[in-house]
C-alpha cells in the first residue's frame, strides 16, 4: 500500500483546503451511492411486508388495516422518517445530477466546465430539496 | 515563530531524563547533549532570522517539512521555519534555495532546470501539488507551507522516492513501435498536422509526478497505472504513425485490471498538471476507444 | 564494483545517443547520471535541430554557415561530419517517433534561424529539446539499457603515466546519492563523458543548477586538455531572477529595449544604429551591460524589454509562451508592463578536447555533447547547432567505444599534432593550492592492474567523502558565489585586462578557501550539501581555465571580446586555446584550427550578416 | 477473432454496464420519485394502490427491471469502490461473492413483493 508519513493532525487536515471540485464531487458521489444502495435494501425490506399483507381479507385491505399499510402509515407518521426522506431525496437528486454529469464526462462532453457542472448539481440539488419540503412534510403534523 | 522548537527541546530533555533513570551510557549522554546543542543552534538561528524579519518588513515565512532517517533529531518529522527576504519575481524554489544557501545547507530538495522542464521539484505547497520553480511567492498565502508530495515515500526533507512512478511510466511500453518505415533512406514517416496536434499536449509531460500524487485512486491502489502513464500510452495510441496492430496492443495494455477503468474522473490530476495536459480528457477518450474497439467484436 | 563494456556518464541528449549507439554495436552499456535521464538540461532547448534535409539544401552549405559562424575557429573535419550526418540522425529521431512539427504534406517542418543560409532548423514546437530527450530515453527503455540514476560521478579512474597521452581510463568512481555510498564502474571498452554545460560558473545563466561542468573538470584533472574555454555564449534576454530564456522572437517581432530613463538605448546611445535591438546577440548583450554599468540600468541590474505596443492580439498569436514564461518565472505581465531582462550565460563552446570520433587524449576516454569540444562551434555557436552535435557525436563516440572500426581521425588530440606553448606569464598562481598532494591520476603507482587501480580509487573517493562529512570548515555556497560573482563581473561579455587579472586573483582566493570546505549535513541519505560541495570544486577548476584562456587571448573573435583589441586577429590567433592541468600546474598552449575540409578550405572572411 | 471476443476485458464490460444502467436509472428513478412522492403522497400509500399499479404488466416489468438495474448498479458500484481502495486477494473474492449473494436475496425478495401485489402466486 501507499505510504506517507504522519505529518500531524493540522497538516493532514489542511490537505482538504485544496480539494478541487472534481474531488468533492467524487466523494459526494461515493457517499450518496452508498446511501442509496443501503436504502434500497431497507426499502425492499419494508416493502416485503406486502407479502404477508396480500394474504389478508379484502375488507381488511380496504380499511387499510393490513400489515403493509399499517407499517407504512406508522412510519410515515413519524416526523423523523419524513425528515430522513427529505434527506434521501437530496441524496438521490445529487447522485442523479452528478451521475448525469459523470455520464457526460465519460462521453467527453464539457470536460472544461466539469467544476461548474458540479457546482450546478449542488445548487440544483439544494433548490429541488427545499422546494419539495412542503410536499414531503405534508400531513406529518 | 516556529511552533516546533519548544516541543523539540522537550523531547531532548525527555530523552536525557530517561537515560538518567536507567543507568545512562556515555554514548546516550553524548548524543543527548549533542541534540540539545543542535536545538540550541537552531533556536538561535531562528531567533536571528526572526529578528532580521522584524527589521525588514519584506520577508516571507516558509514552513518546511523536515525529515531525515539518518540524522538524529530529524528522524521525527517536523516543520522548520525560515524567513527569506522577498524579491520581485521570487518563486518557491528561489526561496528554498535561499534558505538552504544562507541558513541551513542540509535543507534537501530536488531541482535542476528552474524553468519547468526537468520535472524535479514537484512538491506540496500550501496544500496543493505545485512545481516549486513555477510558483510565484506573491501568489501564495503566508506562511507558506512546503511539504514533500503526498502519497509517496519520503526519502528526506522534500525528496520523495520516485521509483514507483518511474515503474508505472515504463509499464506502458513507452516507446514508439511500428512495423513499416518508408523506403527511401532519408524519408520521414508522414504525419498529418491534425494528428500531431492531437498528441501534442500529451507529449509535454515532464514526469514530475504531481498528477499521480494528487490522485486518490492512485493513492489507494498502488498498481493503478496513474494519469501520467495512461497519458503516455495515449501519446502513442493516438499517434497515427504507429499503425493498427500496435494500437490494438496499446489498448490491451491500458485496459488491464489496473488501467483506465480505475480512473474515477476526479480531475485533480488535470488541475495540478504544471504542463496543462488535459489528463482526464485523455483517459476518458481511451476508455471510449477501448469500449468501441471491443464492441466491434461483440 | 559494477562492470560494463561501456560506461556513459550523463544522460542528456549526448549520453543517451552514445548509449544507444554502443548498444547497437553489441556492447553491454550502462548510463551513470546524477539526474534521472529525463531531468537533463537537453530538455530545456527550444529552437530546433539544424539538418540539411531538403533537396534545395546541402550539407556543404550547412558546413559553410557553421564555419563562418564559428569565426573560423571550428575544425573542418568535425564541422563536415556534423553537417553530413545530422540529416540521417534527425530522420532516425523521427523514426523513433519524435513528434516534430509538420508541414501540410506531412513532412517535418523546418524554420529559419540566425546565421543560416537556408531554413534548416527542424523543430518540435518550442520544445524541441524536451521532445528529443524524451524520445531518446524511450529508446533506452525499449532496449533495456541499464541506467544508474542519481549517481554522482566524482572522478575518473586513470593510470598515472607522466605523459597524459600514455594514460588509460578504466572507469569512474561515483557516489550513490540515495544511499550515500561510493562505488566504482569499470569500463572495459571505454568511458564516455556527456555531462553537459557549465553554466554554474556564472551567477546568471540559462543553464540548470546541475550544469556544473563536472565531466570537463574530471577529464581536466585526469590529464585531458580543456579546449577554447574562453568562448562562452551570452544571451541578451534572460529573466533576471531565474535566467529563463526569453526567445529572440520578441525582438524579432518588434520588441524594444529601454533603459531606466526610458531611452531606446540601442539607437540613442549608438550601439547599433542600423539594426537596433536586432543586432547580433553579443552586441546587444554588451549594450545592455554598458547601460547598467553606466548607471542607467533598472535597479542597477537589468533593462526593460517592452512588447506592449505590439498589441494584445499579435502577442497572443505569436508570443503566447513568452507571456507565460514572464508570468511564471518573473511575475511580470508582458501585456501590461515591460519585462525585465539581462544577459545570461547560455552555452559553452569549449570543453574537453576530442577528435571527430569523440576520443580524448587519454585512451578509453571519450566525450560528447556540450562538455566536449570537437570543435564544431569554434568561437561562436549558431542557434540549432548544439542538438545535432549531441546526436552526431554522441553516436560516433558510442560506436567507437563499442569497438566499431571508424578509421583514423583527422583531428589530433593532446600534444600529438602541431602545437605551441603560450607565451603569456600569469601574475597570479594558478592550479592546485599548496603542496600539490597526490596527483589526480594517481593510484597507478599503487596498483598494477585495472582491478587494483579501481579499488584504490574507490577507496580514495570514500576517504574524501568521509573527510568532507566529518571535518569542520566553511560552507561551499559562499565559495561558489564568490566564483560566480567574479566571473560575472570580470569574465562576462566584457573582458578587459584588469578585470581578467582580478578574476584570477579572486579565483585564487576561492581556491584557497576551498581547502577549508566542509559539509555540514552529516546525512548518508540524499546529501545534496555534499554533492554541491564536490561540484563547487569542478566549478573552480573550470572557471580558472576559462579566465586563463580569456586573459591570454588578446583579440575579438566570436563571443570573446577584448577591450584591448576589438577586432579579429587571424594573423596570430587562428588557433585553439588549450589548458592542461599537469597534475596541479596548469599549462596554457595552442594548436592551429583546421580549416581544410573535404569539401573545401574555409578561408576566413569577415563575419557579417 | 474469437480470441478478441473473450479478451473483452471484464473491467471494460462492467464499466460500460455501470454507465448504461445509470442512464436507465436516471429516467426511471426520476419517474419513481415523481409518482410516489408528488403525484401520490407518501402518507397516502396503501396496499391496494400499490397492488393496483402492479397489476399492469408494463408497470410490473418496469419495476422489476428497475430493481435489477438498481441492484446491479449499486452493488457493482460498491464493489468497484472497494477494489479501488485496494481490495485484493481472498478478501476480494469473499466480498465479491457476499455481494452477489446479497444481490440475489434482494432481487428475489423484491420480486416476491412485486408478485404479492400483482397477485402472481409466486412468492
Ligand atoms: C535554454 C536553452 C535553450 C537551448 N536551445 C537550443 C536550441 O534551440 N538548439 C540547439 O541546438 N541547442 C540549444 N541549446 C543548447 C543545448 O540544449 C545543450 O547544449 C545540450 O542540450 C547539452 O546536452 P548534453 O547532452 O551535452 O548535456 P545535458 O543535457 O545537460 O546532460 C548532462 C547530463 O550529465 C549528467 N551529469 C552531469 N554531471 C554529472 C556527474 N558528475 N555525474 C553523473 N552525471 C552527471 C546529468 O545528470 C545529465 O544527465 C539550448 C540550451 C539552453 C540552456
Ligand atoms: C438515478 C440515476 C443514477 C445515476 C445517473 C447514477 C450514476 C452513477 C454513476 C455514473 C456511477 C459511477 C461512478 C464511477 O464509477 O465513477 C455511479 C456509482 C454508484 N451508484 Fe449510481 N446512479 C444512479 C442511481 C443509483 C441508485 C438508485 C443507486 C442505489 C441503488 C446507486 C448506487 C451507486 C453506487 C453505490 C455507486 C458506487 C459509488 C462509489 O463509487 O463508491 N446509483 N452512479
Ligand atoms: S502529466 Fe503533468 S502532472 Fe503528471 S507527471 Fe506529467 S507533467 Fe507532471
Ligand atoms: S485524479 Fe485520478 S481518478 Fe482519474 S481523472 Fe485523474 S486519474
Ligand atoms: S527545477 Fe526543473 S521543473 Fe522545477
XYZ file of C-alpha atoms in Angstrom, chain A residues 1 26 29-30 33-34 36-37 40-41 43-45 47-51 53-55 58 61-62 64 66 68-69 72-73 76 82 85 88-89 92 95-97 99-100 102-103 106 131-132 135-136 138-140, chain D residues 15 18-20 22-23 25-27 29-30 32-33 36-38 41-43 45-48 50 67 70-71 73-75 77-82 84-86 99 102-103 105-106 109-110 112-113 116-117 123:
102
model
C 0.000 0.000 0.000
C -16.150 12.126 -6.270
C -20.994 10.719 -5.328
C -19.486 7.866 -3.416
C -24.226 5.991 -3.881
C -23.649 4.064 -0.676
C -28.780 4.777 -1.979
C -27.806 1.128 -2.097
C -32.564 0.052 -1.499
C -32.069 -2.847 0.913
C -36.732 -0.169 1.145
C -37.265 -3.690 -0.151
C -37.307 -4.989 3.430
C -41.996 -3.241 1.162
C -41.833 -7.002 1.732
C -44.461 -6.589 4.399
C -46.687 -6.629 1.366
C -46.106 -10.349 1.106
C -50.413 -8.472 3.669
C -51.518 -9.992 0.409
C -52.992 -12.868 2.359
C -60.289 -7.715 1.081
C -57.182 -4.334 2.906
C -59.814 -1.786 2.089
C -56.078 -0.238 5.395
C -53.177 -4.871 6.733
C -48.176 -3.350 4.898
C -50.396 -0.309 5.012
C -46.141 2.431 6.008
C -48.636 4.693 7.682
C -44.816 7.974 7.557
C -40.198 12.408 6.937
C -36.998 11.114 3.398
C -32.954 10.726 0.857
C -34.383 12.941 -1.814
C -30.826 10.826 -4.706
C -26.461 11.358 -7.195
C -28.665 11.669 -10.255
C -27.451 15.086 -11.274
C -24.338 10.946 -12.252
C -25.598 12.725 -15.337
C -20.300 11.898 -14.949
C -22.042 10.301 -17.904
C -17.499 9.779 -19.927
C -38.841 23.082 -2.998
C -40.032 19.621 -2.135
C -44.818 18.066 -0.256
C -42.721 15.720 1.829
C -47.394 17.431 4.281
C -49.619 15.561 6.641
C -46.889 14.733 9.086
C -17.661 -0.104 -16.711
C -22.464 0.733 -14.917
C -22.966 3.660 -17.314
C -25.827 2.038 -19.204
C -27.017 4.710 -14.754
C -28.596 6.207 -17.842
C -31.900 4.623 -13.700
C -31.737 8.343 -14.299
C -35.078 8.169 -16.107
C -35.730 6.842 -10.631
C -36.989 10.288 -11.545
C -40.418 6.670 -9.429
C -39.874 9.624 -7.141
C -44.685 8.157 -5.358
C -43.983 11.450 -3.698
C -45.511 14.129 -5.820
C -48.174 11.426 -1.428
C -46.175 9.187 0.809
C -48.704 9.213 3.619
C -49.790 4.859 0.370
C -51.791 1.701 0.834
C -51.518 -1.882 -0.210
C -54.355 -1.662 -2.649
C -49.684 -0.385 -4.964
C -34.901 -3.421 -9.276
C -30.529 -0.627 -9.404
C -29.195 -3.702 -7.672
C -25.606 -0.604 -10.358
C -25.477 -0.214 -6.623
C -23.685 -3.431 -5.804
C -20.603 0.454 -7.550
C -19.825 -0.667 -4.025
C -17.583 -3.425 -5.317
C -15.695 -1.012 -7.549
C -15.242 1.424 -4.739
C -13.742 -1.305 -2.573
C -10.275 0.955 -5.962
C -9.331 1.244 -2.355
C -7.005 -1.675 -2.833
C -22.208 -9.019 -2.558
C -26.882 -10.167 -1.102
C -27.969 -9.019 -4.547
C -31.545 -12.108 -1.932
C -32.502 -8.524 -2.625
C -37.295 -10.581 -2.148
C -38.169 -7.658 -4.374
C -41.687 -11.726 -4.343
C -43.049 -8.421 -3.075
C -47.608 -10.252 -3.975
C -49.061 -7.032 -5.283
C -43.842 -15.752 -3.560
